[in-house]
Amino acid sequence: QATLKASGNDPYPDWKAGEPVPYAALCTTFSLVEMTSKRLIILAHCSQFLQQVLRLTPDDLLPTVQLMINKLAADYEGIELGIGESLIMKAIGESTGRSLSVIKSDQHEIGDLGLVAAKSRSNQPTMFKPKALTVRGVHAGLRDIANTSGHGSQDKKIGGIKKLLSAADAATAGKGGKGVDITKDKGGPSEAKFIVRFLEGKLRLGLAERTVLVALAQAIVSHEAAVNGEKPPTPEKMAEGEGILKTVYSELPSYGEIIPAILKHGLFNLSDVCKLQPGVPLKPMLAKPTKSITEVLDRFEGKDFTCEYKYDGERAQIHYVAPNAIHKFPQTTSTLQKDSKGLSAIFSRNSEDLSKKYPDVLAKLDSWIKDDVSSFVLDCETVAWDTETKKVLPFQQLMTRKRKDVKAEDIKVKVCVYAFDLLFFNGEPCVKKSLRERRQLLHECFQPVEGEFQFAQYGNTNVLDEIQNLLEDSVKASCEGLMVKMLDTSESGYEPSKRSRNWLKVKKDYLAGVGDSLDLVVLGAYYGKGKRTSVYGAFLLAAYNPNTDTYETICNIGTGFSEANLEEIHKILTPLVIDRPKPFYSHSTVPKDQPDVWFEPRLVWEVMTADLTLSPRYQAAADEFEGTADAGKGVSLRFPRYQKTRDDKKPDEATTTRAVAEMYRKQEAVNKETAGKRGVD
Ligand code: ATP
């Protein structure tokens, strides 16, 4: 744990115990964080600030943490800002008395709306000093903006932003705030800058969400020790606290649930009071890609494992509480739909509530369970189902289903739910049980219903030929391949939110290529030629770097699209056009490499590639090659081909640049090996 040198003077002099946390104090911390790239120093600044909050105003701990992670609520609550550049520019102009054309020209020059806001605010003569912003006030203001919808909502949102900006200081007169150029990046603790960046969804502090979680754990452990009159905590005690918070958060990813519980019961009792429960979706466990069945056998050598069909549909986490058990889940069941059969909901891979998409599935839930089932959370895949041939249909069919407000009687594409895991059962989490035990419970307590509910097909074998046969059979059954999972021992527990080596995916289509498809963010486009002049003909894609919170370009793509695809994509992308690349895009600056238009980062596409190569034209994972002969080059895709749009992934859930580098290295290792076998260097 890094400790900061005592600065001698309090960086937040105006904040008194019991008073709302001044927003300026949080911005001062943000500014200190953005001045450094050292993770331990960042951690220390955050943890010190959170300790201060705990000591002076613990009631504000929740909104403080939420403002730090750039999220107003847990993902499943569906509160999202997603405010485009044009609306923010309008609000900056109106709140600072500058014309939109001046704001646009500043944006063109500076390229960061946060800095444009700070500059606009500093140029504005102030008649009277507005009441200082507080963390809870800013949080409430932002929530109001997010919750505004329907007729006239744009104007109301602009009104909300103006209200916040009018009270915001251009440069906060805190530590580091004087004498800095606020139009420069890292230009001091400006409230206006951080409000605007929050609205854009990127604080750009280099502060990962995971770091805030660790900082919170450290702050609480230190605070609890101080309150109890104990010595400062040892590194072991700190690590214990971090471990508890990480595990609890992975099973119950809601600060709204966890922070009040910590304040009431203490961190070291948290696992007893905060557990996985119906109503709070957990982030699913994910698999690592593999390039061959022999790679699977190498990885799982000597262990028992199972090969399940990898169904090609949509991930669905199904939550249920029977009427007689509702009283046992008083707080968190507000997210579940209530009817005479109990409470239920279906959540997507990224915790979005899909209940309105699948009313037909929810209506049938109770017919899948045997007696004495009072509550459960199932991990499943919903797959399009042909009621005549009684077979699974390809993924494309599922995509034709409406996403919202579906009426059961209007549904044309039926779905069958394939269950492959049981995470919670009759009041108890089961994630720590082995997969063999979880599967046994699933098969004992649920019953298949043809065309509605099935268990994922599997075979427990470690014989290469048998696995090969299973793979062929899975593909014949319209699946993507196999999911190979550890079956026994502690390694076979369910690891929420983790891409784990204990689950491997073998996708038939990718065995000859890089082992997996990539999910990439659309950043730019090129106008079409010939037949494609009215639409975009090619696109610039990027992978996500969670460490720097940037999108790093990886390829241009123009293959795999139908004419209808291109028209639809053009319609979706047109409102997302922006004047220039965002400051958090990492791309080539060579003029001939520039796309014709740039976009807000929203769309995620699944893309297939023949192989990976290094190129100075792209930036993906370039930091991994610094200091080598390939410095300045990024990984890029050769012959990329569009597969489908991933509506279930947000841009920051795209393939990470680290995963890209891993794929590249694996490919190079295999190439070397093959060359070696052929006797070539
Ligand atoms: P992909 O593009 O492969 O779906 P992903 O990043 O969404 O990638 P992965 O962990 O790579 O997720 O692959 C697992 C996905 O496969 C799950 O998210 C789930 O939707 C689907 N799936 C289908 N059948 C199974 C199964 N038997 N066990 C686990 N996941 C399955």
XYZ file of C-alpha atoms and ligand atoms in Angstrom:
712
model
C 0.000 0.000 0.000
C 1.479 3.372 -0.981
C 1.352 6.111 1.582
C 1.256 9.754 0.619
C 3.542 12.302 2.169
C 1.654 14.586 4.542
C 1.237 17.777 2.576
C 1.146 20.011 5.618
C -2.039 21.767 4.668
C -5.484 20.234 4.446
C -6.474 19.971 0.776
C -10.158 20.378 1.674
C -10.201 23.171 4.260
C -13.893 24.079 3.986
C -15.361 20.678 4.705
C -16.614 20.149 8.238
C -17.802 16.963 9.909
C -21.442 16.167 9.163
C -21.608 18.569 6.235
C -22.256 17.284 2.723
C -19.013 16.371 0.949
C -17.980 19.397 -1.169
C -17.849 18.454 -4.848
C -14.698 20.580 -5.046
C -12.987 18.181 -2.637
C -13.787 15.234 -4.902
C -12.557 17.193 -7.939
C -9.305 17.955 -6.126
C -8.839 14.208 -5.648
C -9.676 13.586 -9.317
C -7.078 16.141 -10.263
C -4.416 14.514 -8.081
C -5.289 11.172 -9.638
C -5.073 12.455 -13.194
C -1.600 13.916 -12.549
C -0.087 10.473 -12.048
C -0.076 7.176 -13.870
C 1.263 5.191 -10.923
C -1.453 2.811 -9.788
C -0.360 2.727 -6.146
C -0.392 6.508 -5.905
C -3.816 6.648 -7.540
C -4.999 4.042 -5.057
C -3.580 6.008 -2.138
C -5.284 9.267 -3.227
C -8.630 7.530 -3.573
C -8.392 5.598 -0.361
C -7.285 8.690 1.577
C -10.227 10.640 0.227
C -12.714 7.882 1.005
C -11.305 7.674 4.521
C -11.977 11.389 4.874
C -15.562 10.823 3.720
C -15.950 7.997 6.238
C -14.608 10.191 9.020
C -16.558 13.360 8.235
C -19.673 12.466 6.243
C -20.236 8.698 5.935
C -23.760 9.297 4.602
C -22.146 10.522 1.374
C -19.964 7.461 0.861
C -22.348 5.896 -1.680
C -22.738 8.910 -4.020
C -18.992 9.595 -3.715
C -18.094 6.086 -4.855
C -20.655 6.258 -7.666
C -19.250 9.555 -8.951
C -15.763 8.048 -8.794
C -16.719 5.070 -10.971
C -18.756 7.208 -13.390
C -21.973 5.277 -12.677
C -25.090 6.633 -11.034
C -26.436 3.242 -10.014
C -25.818 -0.475 -10.419
C -25.984 -1.672 -14.062
C -29.252 -3.568 -13.600
C -31.047 -0.413 -12.465
C -30.797 0.831 -16.055
C -29.973 4.456 -15.173
C -27.808 5.726 -17.993
C -26.795 9.172 -19.117
C -25.499 8.470 -22.634
C -25.629 12.157 -23.527
C -24.289 13.038 -26.971
C -21.810 15.778 -27.702
C -24.278 18.136 -29.402
C -26.554 18.324 -26.349
C -23.634 18.980 -24.023
C -22.253 21.708 -26.309
C -25.644 23.418 -26.346
C -25.818 23.322 -22.545
C -22.264 24.685 -22.154
C -23.097 27.547 -24.532
C -26.372 28.428 -22.854
C -25.027 28.239 -19.304
C -21.987 30.393 -20.051
C -23.530 32.875 -22.466
C -21.398 31.785 -25.416
C -22.780 30.985 -28.849
C -22.902 27.418 -30.083
C -20.542 28.264 -32.947
C -17.914 29.529 -30.477
C -18.260 26.361 -28.394
C -17.950 24.251 -31.555
C -14.854 26.073 -32.663
C -13.298 25.656 -29.177
C -14.146 21.982 -29.298
C -12.515 21.751 -32.707
C -9.375 23.358 -31.341
C -9.177 21.745 -27.879
C -10.856 18.415 -28.631
C -12.081 17.761 -25.085
C -15.512 18.999 -24.072
C -14.564 18.939 -20.393
C -11.805 21.466 -21.058
C -14.098 23.503 -23.299
C -16.565 23.721 -20.394
C -13.807 24.777 -17.983
C -12.601 27.448 -20.391
C -16.122 28.747 -21.090
C -16.844 28.949 -17.388
C -13.591 30.784 -16.622
C -14.239 33.407 -19.315
C -17.611 34.187 -17.835
C -17.904 37.197 -15.542
C -19.668 36.085 -12.340
C -22.011 38.582 -10.698
C -22.364 36.588 -7.532
C -20.741 33.460 -6.226
C -23.088 30.497 -6.681
C -23.723 28.130 -3.769
C -20.955 25.542 -3.722
C -21.757 22.186 -5.302
C -21.879 19.098 -3.121
C -21.305 15.477 -4.055
C -24.862 14.529 -3.135
C -26.235 17.535 -5.067
C -24.276 16.710 -8.218
C -25.290 13.055 -7.926
C -28.975 13.983 -7.580
C -28.726 16.473 -10.466
C -27.145 13.885 -12.742
C -29.742 11.295 -11.750
C -32.544 13.713 -12.632
C -30.948 14.254 -16.038
C -30.676 10.486 -16.582
C -34.265 9.867 -15.501
C -35.735 12.461 -17.855
C -37.455 10.807 -20.799
C -40.347 11.300 -23.201
C -41.704 14.457 -24.762
C -39.490 17.538 -24.323
C -36.828 15.523 -22.544
C -33.951 17.035 -24.563
C -34.742 20.529 -23.326
C -35.162 19.276 -19.782
C -31.820 17.497 -19.949
C -30.145 20.665 -21.239
C -31.828 22.535 -18.376
C -30.427 20.040 -15.867
C -26.895 20.316 -17.257
C -27.096 24.124 -17.271
C -28.122 24.113 -13.633
C -25.067 22.085 -12.657
C -22.655 24.027 -14.860
C -23.892 27.395 -13.618
C -22.913 26.415 -10.092
C -19.630 24.810 -11.135
C -16.286 26.449 -10.673
C -14.015 26.623 -13.686
C -10.945 25.929 -11.590
C -11.396 24.939 -7.982
C -9.175 26.885 -5.681
C -7.944 23.732 -3.983
C -4.584 22.072 -3.974
C -3.085 22.325 -7.449
C -5.881 24.543 -8.687
C -4.060 27.853 -8.881
C -1.946 29.045 -11.769
C -2.676 26.111 -14.062
C -3.919 26.409 -17.611
C -7.392 24.929 -17.423
C -7.641 24.497 -21.167
C -4.822 21.983 -21.038
C -5.379 18.333 -20.268
C -4.729 17.599 -16.587
C -5.365 21.287 -16.038
C -6.380 21.253 -12.402
C -9.435 20.380 -10.385
C -12.169 21.988 -12.437
C -15.733 21.143 -11.407
C -17.058 22.101 -14.862
C -14.572 19.770 -16.534
C -15.446 16.750 -14.417
C -19.207 17.286 -14.658
C -18.972 17.327 -18.442
C -16.698 14.306 -18.538
C -19.122 12.425 -16.292
C -21.940 13.259 -18.719
C -19.832 11.919 -21.588
C -19.256 8.698 -19.645
C -15.459 9.009 -19.413
C -13.705 10.793 -16.533
C -10.373 9.955 -18.150
C -8.535 9.713 -14.859
C -6.899 6.361 -15.529
C -8.959 5.209 -12.568
C -10.266 1.695 -13.148
C -13.478 0.642 -11.384
C -11.535 -2.174 -9.747
C -9.103 0.366 -8.224
C -11.987 2.195 -6.578
C -13.156 -1.092 -5.072
C -9.718 -1.743 -3.589
C -9.429 1.885 -2.396
C -12.795 1.541 -0.697
C -11.700 -1.650 1.081
C -8.464 -0.002 2.258
C -10.272 3.117 3.452
C -12.764 1.074 5.457
C -10.159 -1.193 7.030
C -8.084 1.845 8.093
C -11.138 3.720 9.301
C -12.473 0.782 11.312
C -9.063 0.304 12.959
C -8.908 4.014 13.864
C -12.429 4.011 15.287
C -11.636 0.943 17.404
C -8.450 2.569 18.679
C -6.322 -0.161 17.065
C -2.909 0.154 15.431
C -2.837 0.914 11.688
C -3.806 -2.284 9.852
C -1.110 -4.714 8.697
C -0.809 -5.581 4.978
C -2.392 -8.978 5.784
C -5.408 -7.304 7.378
C -5.715 -4.993 4.375
C -5.546 -7.956 1.987
C -8.204 -9.770 4.016
C -10.519 -6.745 3.801
C -9.931 -6.393 0.064
C -10.636 -10.097 -0.461
C -13.945 -9.860 1.408
C -15.110 -6.820 -0.528
C -14.058 -8.260 -3.899
C -15.889 -11.544 -3.288
C -19.026 -9.904 -1.951
C -19.083 -7.405 -4.828
C -18.677 -10.149 -7.421
C -21.721 -11.947 -6.004
C -23.787 -8.843 -5.267
C -22.571 -6.103 -7.641
C -24.482 -3.241 -6.105
C -22.841 -0.499 -4.049
C -26.392 0.539 -3.127
C -26.687 -2.750 -1.193
C -23.119 -3.104 0.009
C -22.167 0.361 1.303
C -25.081 0.754 3.757
C -24.351 -2.795 4.985
C -20.676 -1.960 5.575
C -21.597 1.193 7.482
C -24.019 -0.775 9.640
C -22.242 -4.101 10.192
C -18.565 -3.433 9.396
C -16.502 -4.843 6.549
C -15.401 -7.995 8.317
C -19.028 -9.086 8.833
C -20.062 -8.243 5.288
C -20.095 -11.802 3.900
C -22.730 -12.733 6.502
C -25.149 -9.990 5.532
C -24.538 -9.423 1.816
C -24.934 -12.489 -0.356
C -25.884 -13.364 -3.867
C -29.657 -13.118 -4.033
C -32.521 -13.026 -6.489
C -33.098 -9.536 -7.819
C -29.451 -8.510 -8.113
C -27.898 -9.968 -11.281
C -24.267 -10.967 -11.010
C -21.796 -10.569 -13.844
C -21.539 -13.926 -15.583
C -18.531 -16.202 -15.639
C -16.817 -16.183 -19.047
C -14.552 -18.570 -20.927
C -11.086 -18.386 -22.425
C -10.760 -19.141 -26.137
C -8.760 -22.104 -27.412
C -7.347 -22.934 -30.808
C -7.462 -26.728 -30.656
C -8.810 -29.676 -28.709
C -5.256 -30.635 -27.804
C -4.891 -27.250 -26.089
C -7.913 -28.186 -23.969
C -6.413 -31.555 -23.115
C -3.112 -29.921 -22.125
C -4.865 -27.436 -19.879
C -7.085 -29.949 -18.107
C -4.623 -32.835 -17.979
C -5.284 -35.117 -15.026
C -8.508 -33.302 -14.064
C -12.126 -34.289 -14.582
C -13.871 -32.044 -17.001
C -17.050 -31.896 -19.029
C -17.835 -30.772 -22.583
C -21.141 -28.934 -22.985
C -22.708 -27.736 -26.206
C -22.126 -24.016 -26.734
C -25.577 -22.799 -27.736
C -25.727 -19.807 -30.046
C -28.319 -17.470 -28.626
C -28.453 -14.881 -25.877
C -27.187 -15.318 -22.339
C -30.004 -15.176 -19.819
C -29.747 -15.120 -16.043
C -33.146 -16.105 -14.716
C -34.141 -15.081 -11.187
C -37.175 -16.466 -9.379
C -38.813 -16.318 -5.944
C -41.961 -18.352 -5.197
C -44.902 -16.547 -3.508
C -44.263 -18.273 -0.180
C -40.606 -17.089 -0.074
C -41.043 -13.428 -1.025
C -40.831 -12.266 2.598
C -37.259 -13.618 2.796
C -35.956 -11.109 0.227
C -37.283 -7.769 1.410
C -34.923 -5.265 -0.254
C -33.648 -6.562 -3.521
C -36.761 -7.993 -5.049
C -37.957 -4.601 -6.273
C -36.227 -5.400 -9.578
C -38.295 -8.540 -10.072
C -41.706 -8.654 -11.739
C -44.535 -9.769 -9.532
C -47.481 -11.944 -10.492
C -49.533 -14.701 -8.919
C -46.739 -17.212 -9.613
C -44.152 -15.217 -7.662
C -41.332 -12.826 -8.531
C -39.148 -13.258 -11.579
C -36.838 -11.528 -14.043
C -34.407 -12.305 -16.853
C -31.140 -10.380 -17.055
C -28.741 -10.139 -19.984
C -25.009 -10.766 -20.082
C -24.437 -7.132 -19.045
C -27.192 -7.085 -16.401
C -29.816 -5.352 -18.506
C -33.364 -6.361 -17.580
C -34.710 -8.465 -20.464
C -38.022 -9.362 -18.796
C -39.996 -7.282 -21.288
C -38.329 -9.134 -24.151
C -39.166 -12.581 -22.811
C -42.650 -12.451 -21.200
C -43.350 -15.870 -22.788
C -40.432 -17.410 -20.898
C -41.363 -15.846 -17.569
C -44.957 -17.056 -17.948
C -43.755 -20.673 -18.082
C -41.108 -20.640 -15.344
C -43.191 -22.477 -12.781
C -43.713 -25.452 -15.088
C -39.975 -26.217 -15.104
C -39.620 -26.712 -11.379
C -40.376 -29.679 -9.236
C -41.982 -29.400 -5.791
C -40.244 -27.533 -2.984
C -38.385 -25.060 -5.156
C -38.753 -21.674 -3.493
C -36.058 -19.521 -5.144
C -33.321 -19.799 -7.740
C -30.913 -18.062 -10.092
C -30.182 -19.984 -13.280
C -27.493 -19.325 -15.884
C -28.873 -20.129 -19.334
C -28.829 -19.406 -23.045
C -32.091 -18.562 -24.832
C -32.107 -19.997 -28.331
C -34.569 -19.529 -31.213
C -36.716 -22.664 -31.602
C -38.471 -24.098 -34.634
C -41.772 -25.473 -33.317
C -42.368 -27.574 -36.441
C -39.038 -29.323 -36.850
C -38.506 -29.157 -33.079
C -34.949 -27.949 -33.561
C -32.717 -25.080 -32.551
C -32.618 -22.230 -35.099
C -29.567 -20.095 -35.970
C -28.777 -17.010 -33.908
C -30.011 -14.644 -36.684
C -33.595 -15.776 -36.014
C -33.369 -14.725 -32.386
C -32.229 -11.280 -33.465
C -35.508 -10.676 -35.272
C -37.337 -10.651 -31.927
C -38.283 -7.241 -30.571
C -36.286 -6.179 -27.511
C -38.924 -4.253 -25.579
C -42.606 -4.384 -24.681
C -43.179 -7.716 -26.344
C -46.720 -9.087 -25.985
C -46.729 -12.859 -25.484
C -49.481 -13.290 -28.107
C -47.496 -11.401 -30.813
C -44.358 -13.491 -30.527
C -43.382 -15.187 -33.779
C -39.933 -16.509 -32.889
C -40.278 -18.960 -30.027
C -37.334 -19.574 -27.748
C -36.131 -22.556 -25.810
C -34.095 -21.952 -22.661
C -30.985 -24.124 -22.266
C -29.871 -24.139 -18.631
C -26.214 -24.851 -17.890
C -25.692 -23.629 -14.339
C -27.427 -23.035 -11.032
C -26.066 -20.125 -8.983
C -28.592 -19.823 -6.183
C -31.096 -22.347 -4.895
C -33.718 -22.291 -2.150
C -32.305 -19.383 -0.194
C -28.613 -20.276 -0.560
C -25.911 -19.253 -3.059
C -24.335 -22.329 -4.688
C -21.452 -20.675 -6.550
C -18.876 -22.248 -4.249
C -20.111 -25.791 -4.860
C -18.366 -27.845 -7.564
C -19.897 -27.881 -11.037
C -20.739 -31.571 -10.581
C -22.801 -30.735 -7.484
C -24.482 -27.721 -9.078
C -25.363 -29.761 -12.150
C -26.779 -32.578 -10.028
C -29.000 -30.126 -8.142
C -30.131 -28.587 -11.429
C -31.075 -31.954 -12.911
C -32.778 -33.148 -9.741
C -34.923 -30.104 -9.054
C -35.889 -28.897 -12.541
C -37.698 -30.747 -15.326
C -37.221 -30.313 -19.070
C -40.218 -29.230 -21.150
C -39.866 -29.807 -24.884
C -39.223 -26.586 -26.844
C -39.299 -24.508 -23.659
C -36.692 -25.628 -21.168
C -33.783 -28.042 -21.553
C -30.526 -28.866 -19.836
C -27.411 -28.112 -21.874
C -26.295 -31.302 -23.601
C -22.932 -32.608 -22.393
C -20.450 -35.445 -22.409
C -17.876 -36.170 -19.709
C -14.892 -37.449 -21.610
C -11.199 -36.778 -21.949
C -10.676 -38.856 -25.083
C -9.662 -36.724 -28.040
C -11.780 -38.601 -30.627
C -14.847 -38.474 -28.418
C -14.440 -34.731 -27.875
C -14.034 -34.314 -31.632
C -17.308 -36.227 -32.146
C -19.088 -34.085 -29.566
C -17.837 -30.991 -31.356
C -19.167 -32.270 -34.708
C -22.514 -33.201 -33.111
C -22.829 -29.800 -31.449
C -22.332 -28.050 -34.779
C -24.903 -30.337 -36.445
C -27.305 -29.250 -33.682
C -26.797 -25.550 -34.712
C -24.428 -24.809 -31.831
C -21.177 -22.853 -32.057
C -18.992 -25.565 -30.601
C -18.209 -26.696 -27.065
C -17.744 -25.181 -23.632
C -15.263 -27.308 -21.733
C -15.507 -26.906 -17.976
C -13.689 -28.144 -14.911
C -16.042 -30.501 -13.119
C -14.697 -31.218 -9.648
C -12.443 -29.632 -7.019
C -12.506 -26.040 -5.833
C -11.423 -24.930 -9.319
C -14.870 -25.793 -10.645
C -16.707 -23.186 -8.551
C -18.641 -20.490 -10.418
C -16.435 -17.409 -10.741
C -18.706 -14.397 -11.305
C -17.426 -11.677 -13.653
C -14.275 -13.624 -14.462
C -12.962 -14.836 -17.800
C -11.656 -18.015 -16.285
C -9.186 -20.665 -17.364
C -11.567 -23.199 -15.820
C -14.007 -22.655 -18.676
C -12.634 -23.036 -22.191
C -14.542 -22.431 -25.400
C -13.877 -24.352 -28.574
C -15.588 -22.719 -31.521
C -15.705 -24.828 -34.633
C -15.480 -21.896 -37.063
C -12.402 -20.488 -35.388
C -10.260 -23.568 -34.897
C -8.306 -22.837 -38.051
C -8.006 -19.125 -37.233
C -7.208 -17.300 -34.020
C -9.471 -19.384 -31.776
C -12.162 -16.791 -31.290
C -13.994 -13.871 -32.793
C -13.389 -10.351 -31.468
C -15.980 -7.845 -30.283
C -14.931 -4.392 -31.465
C -16.156 -0.823 -31.185
C -17.034 1.201 -34.287
C -15.125 4.522 -34.140
C -15.214 5.799 -37.708
C -16.344 5.150 -41.276
C -15.436 5.729 -44.916
C -17.996 6.767 -47.534
C -19.000 3.986 -49.906
C -17.948 3.753 -53.516
C -19.847 2.446 -56.564
C -23.094 0.824 -55.410
C -22.496 1.938 -51.852
C -22.372 5.735 -52.228
C -25.459 6.433 -50.085
C -24.115 4.428 -47.142
C -20.796 3.913 -45.390
C -18.682 1.356 -47.228
C -16.030 0.568 -44.633
C -15.444 1.197 -40.934
C -12.650 1.805 -38.451
C -12.806 -0.510 -35.419
C -11.101 -0.508 -32.035
C -10.438 -2.719 -29.024
C -10.768 -1.426 -25.447
C -7.897 -0.772 -23.063
C -9.362 -0.818 -19.529
C -6.122 0.396 -17.938
C -6.115 3.689 -19.784
C -9.862 3.736 -20.536
C -9.133 4.295 -24.225
C -10.279 2.743 -27.494
C -7.307 1.641 -29.597
C -7.798 1.175 -33.349
C -7.316 -2.310 -34.725
C -8.569 -2.540 -38.344
C -10.647 -1.230 -41.194
C -13.489 -3.505 -42.188
C -15.636 -3.627 -45.322
C -16.497 -7.318 -45.684
C -19.332 -9.448 -44.362
C -22.118 -6.872 -44.734
C -25.264 -7.340 -46.805
C -26.730 -4.278 -48.555
C -29.539 -4.313 -45.974
C -26.964 -4.431 -43.153
C -25.199 -1.377 -44.544
C -28.412 0.621 -44.800
C -29.428 -0.250 -41.252
C -25.928 0.539 -39.944
C -25.947 3.892 -41.743
C -29.231 4.755 -40.014
C -27.883 3.802 -36.596
C -24.557 5.596 -37.015
C -25.740 8.871 -38.532
C -26.906 10.406 -35.214
C -23.627 9.341 -33.608
C -21.384 11.414 -35.902
C -18.977 13.755 -34.081
C -16.708 16.477 -35.430
C -13.406 14.966 -34.443
C -12.082 11.916 -32.619
C -12.629 11.818 -28.869
C -9.550 12.421 -26.746
C -9.817 8.842 -25.503
C -9.374 7.349 -28.997
C -5.881 6.091 -29.699
C -5.364 6.126 -33.475
C -2.909 6.905 -36.231
C -2.532 10.621 -36.907
C -1.176 10.153 -40.423
C -3.576 12.136 -42.693
C -4.163 9.331 -45.203
C -5.233 6.939 -42.400
C -8.104 9.148 -41.205
C -11.691 7.944 -41.698
C -14.188 10.281 -43.406
C -16.358 10.475 -40.253
C -15.910 9.782 -36.563
C -18.574 8.445 -34.166
C -19.443 8.393 -30.486
C -18.328 4.991 -29.156
C -21.604 2.987 -28.968
C -21.780 0.116 -31.464
C -20.046 -3.209 -30.792
C -19.568 -5.727 -33.609
C -18.463 -9.317 -33.566
C -15.716 -9.743 -36.130
C -13.923 -12.789 -37.458
C -10.335 -12.673 -38.655
C -7.930 -14.931 -40.519
C -4.990 -13.906 -38.375
C -3.309 -11.065 -36.547
C -0.386 -8.958 -37.624
C 1.496 -5.860 -36.437
C 1.019 -2.553 -38.201
C 2.022 1.080 -37.555
C -1.390 2.109 -38.892
C -3.241 0.780 -35.818
C -2.740 1.233 -32.114
C -4.293 -1.826 -30.433
C -2.046 -3.111 -27.636
C 0.804 -0.888 -28.889
C 1.955 -0.362 -25.273
C 2.689 -4.104 -25.050
C 5.390 -3.705 -27.700
C 7.098 -0.607 -26.330
C 10.836 -1.030 -26.001
C 10.907 -3.842 -28.590
C 11.790 -3.787 -32.284
C 8.059 -3.410 -32.961
C 7.636 -0.209 -30.941
C 5.049 2.122 -32.467
C 3.064 -0.717 -34.024
C -0.284 -2.054 -32.908
C -1.918 -5.422 -33.455
C -4.213 -5.468 -36.439
C -6.622 -7.941 -38.023
C -6.013 -9.463 -41.444
C -9.105 -10.045 -43.591
C -11.623 -9.057 -40.902
C -15.216 -10.046 -41.591
C -18.376 -8.679 -39.929
C -20.399 -11.386 -38.147
C -23.101 -9.634 -36.125
C -23.913 -6.690 -33.907
C -23.469 -7.370 -30.181
C -26.372 -5.484 -28.611
C -25.611 -7.256 -25.350
C -22.183 -5.656 -24.988
C -21.341 -2.093 -24.075
C -18.253 -0.514 -25.689
C -16.210 -1.026 -22.549
C -17.081 -4.723 -22.662
C -15.412 -5.043 -26.063
C -12.408 -7.327 -26.480
C -9.580 -5.868 -24.438
C -6.249 -4.882 -25.913
C -4.606 -7.301 -23.505
C -6.713 -10.177 -24.914
C -5.711 -9.020 -28.401
C -2.019 -9.101 -27.437
C -2.513 -12.552 -25.887
C -4.092 -13.845 -29.123
C -1.239 -12.361 -31.146
C 1.436 -13.954 -28.946
C -0.295 -17.337 -28.998
C -0.485 -17.193 -32.784
C 3.195 -16.266 -33.044
C 4.144 -19.114 -30.710
C 2.160 -21.591 -32.838
C 3.687 -20.179 -36.060
C 7.179 -20.613 -34.643
C 6.411 -24.141 -33.527
C 5.075 -25.088 -36.971
C 8.032 -23.453 -38.675
C 10.350 -25.353 -36.303
C 8.635 -28.638 -37.148
C 9.077 -27.899 -40.834
C 12.725 -27.160 -40.162
C 12.337 -23.519 -41.127
C 13.314 -20.675 -38.832
P -18.961 -15.271 -27.334
O -18.842 -14.381 -28.501
O -18.143 -16.494 -27.483
O -20.361 -15.522 -26.927
P -18.660 -13.890 -24.887
O -17.567 -12.954 -24.595
O -20.043 -13.377 -24.931
O -18.229 -14.513 -26.234
P -17.665 -16.242 -23.751
O -17.315 -16.520 -22.360
O -16.544 -16.007 -24.639
O -18.683 -15.061 -23.842
O -18.515 -17.452 -24.289
C -19.488 -17.954 -23.445
C -20.848 -17.583 -23.963
O -21.439 -18.691 -24.623
C -21.742 -17.296 -22.791
O -21.755 -15.919 -22.528
C -23.089 -17.845 -23.188
O -23.870 -16.790 -23.697
C -22.819 -18.820 -24.301
N -23.071 -20.233 -23.953
C -23.749 -21.115 -24.727
N -23.765 -22.329 -24.196
C -23.088 -22.270 -23.033
C -22.756 -23.226 -22.029
N -23.112 -24.510 -22.127
N -22.038 -22.786 -20.958
C -21.659 -21.496 -20.860
N -21.949 -20.553 -21.780
C -22.650 -20.929 -22.870
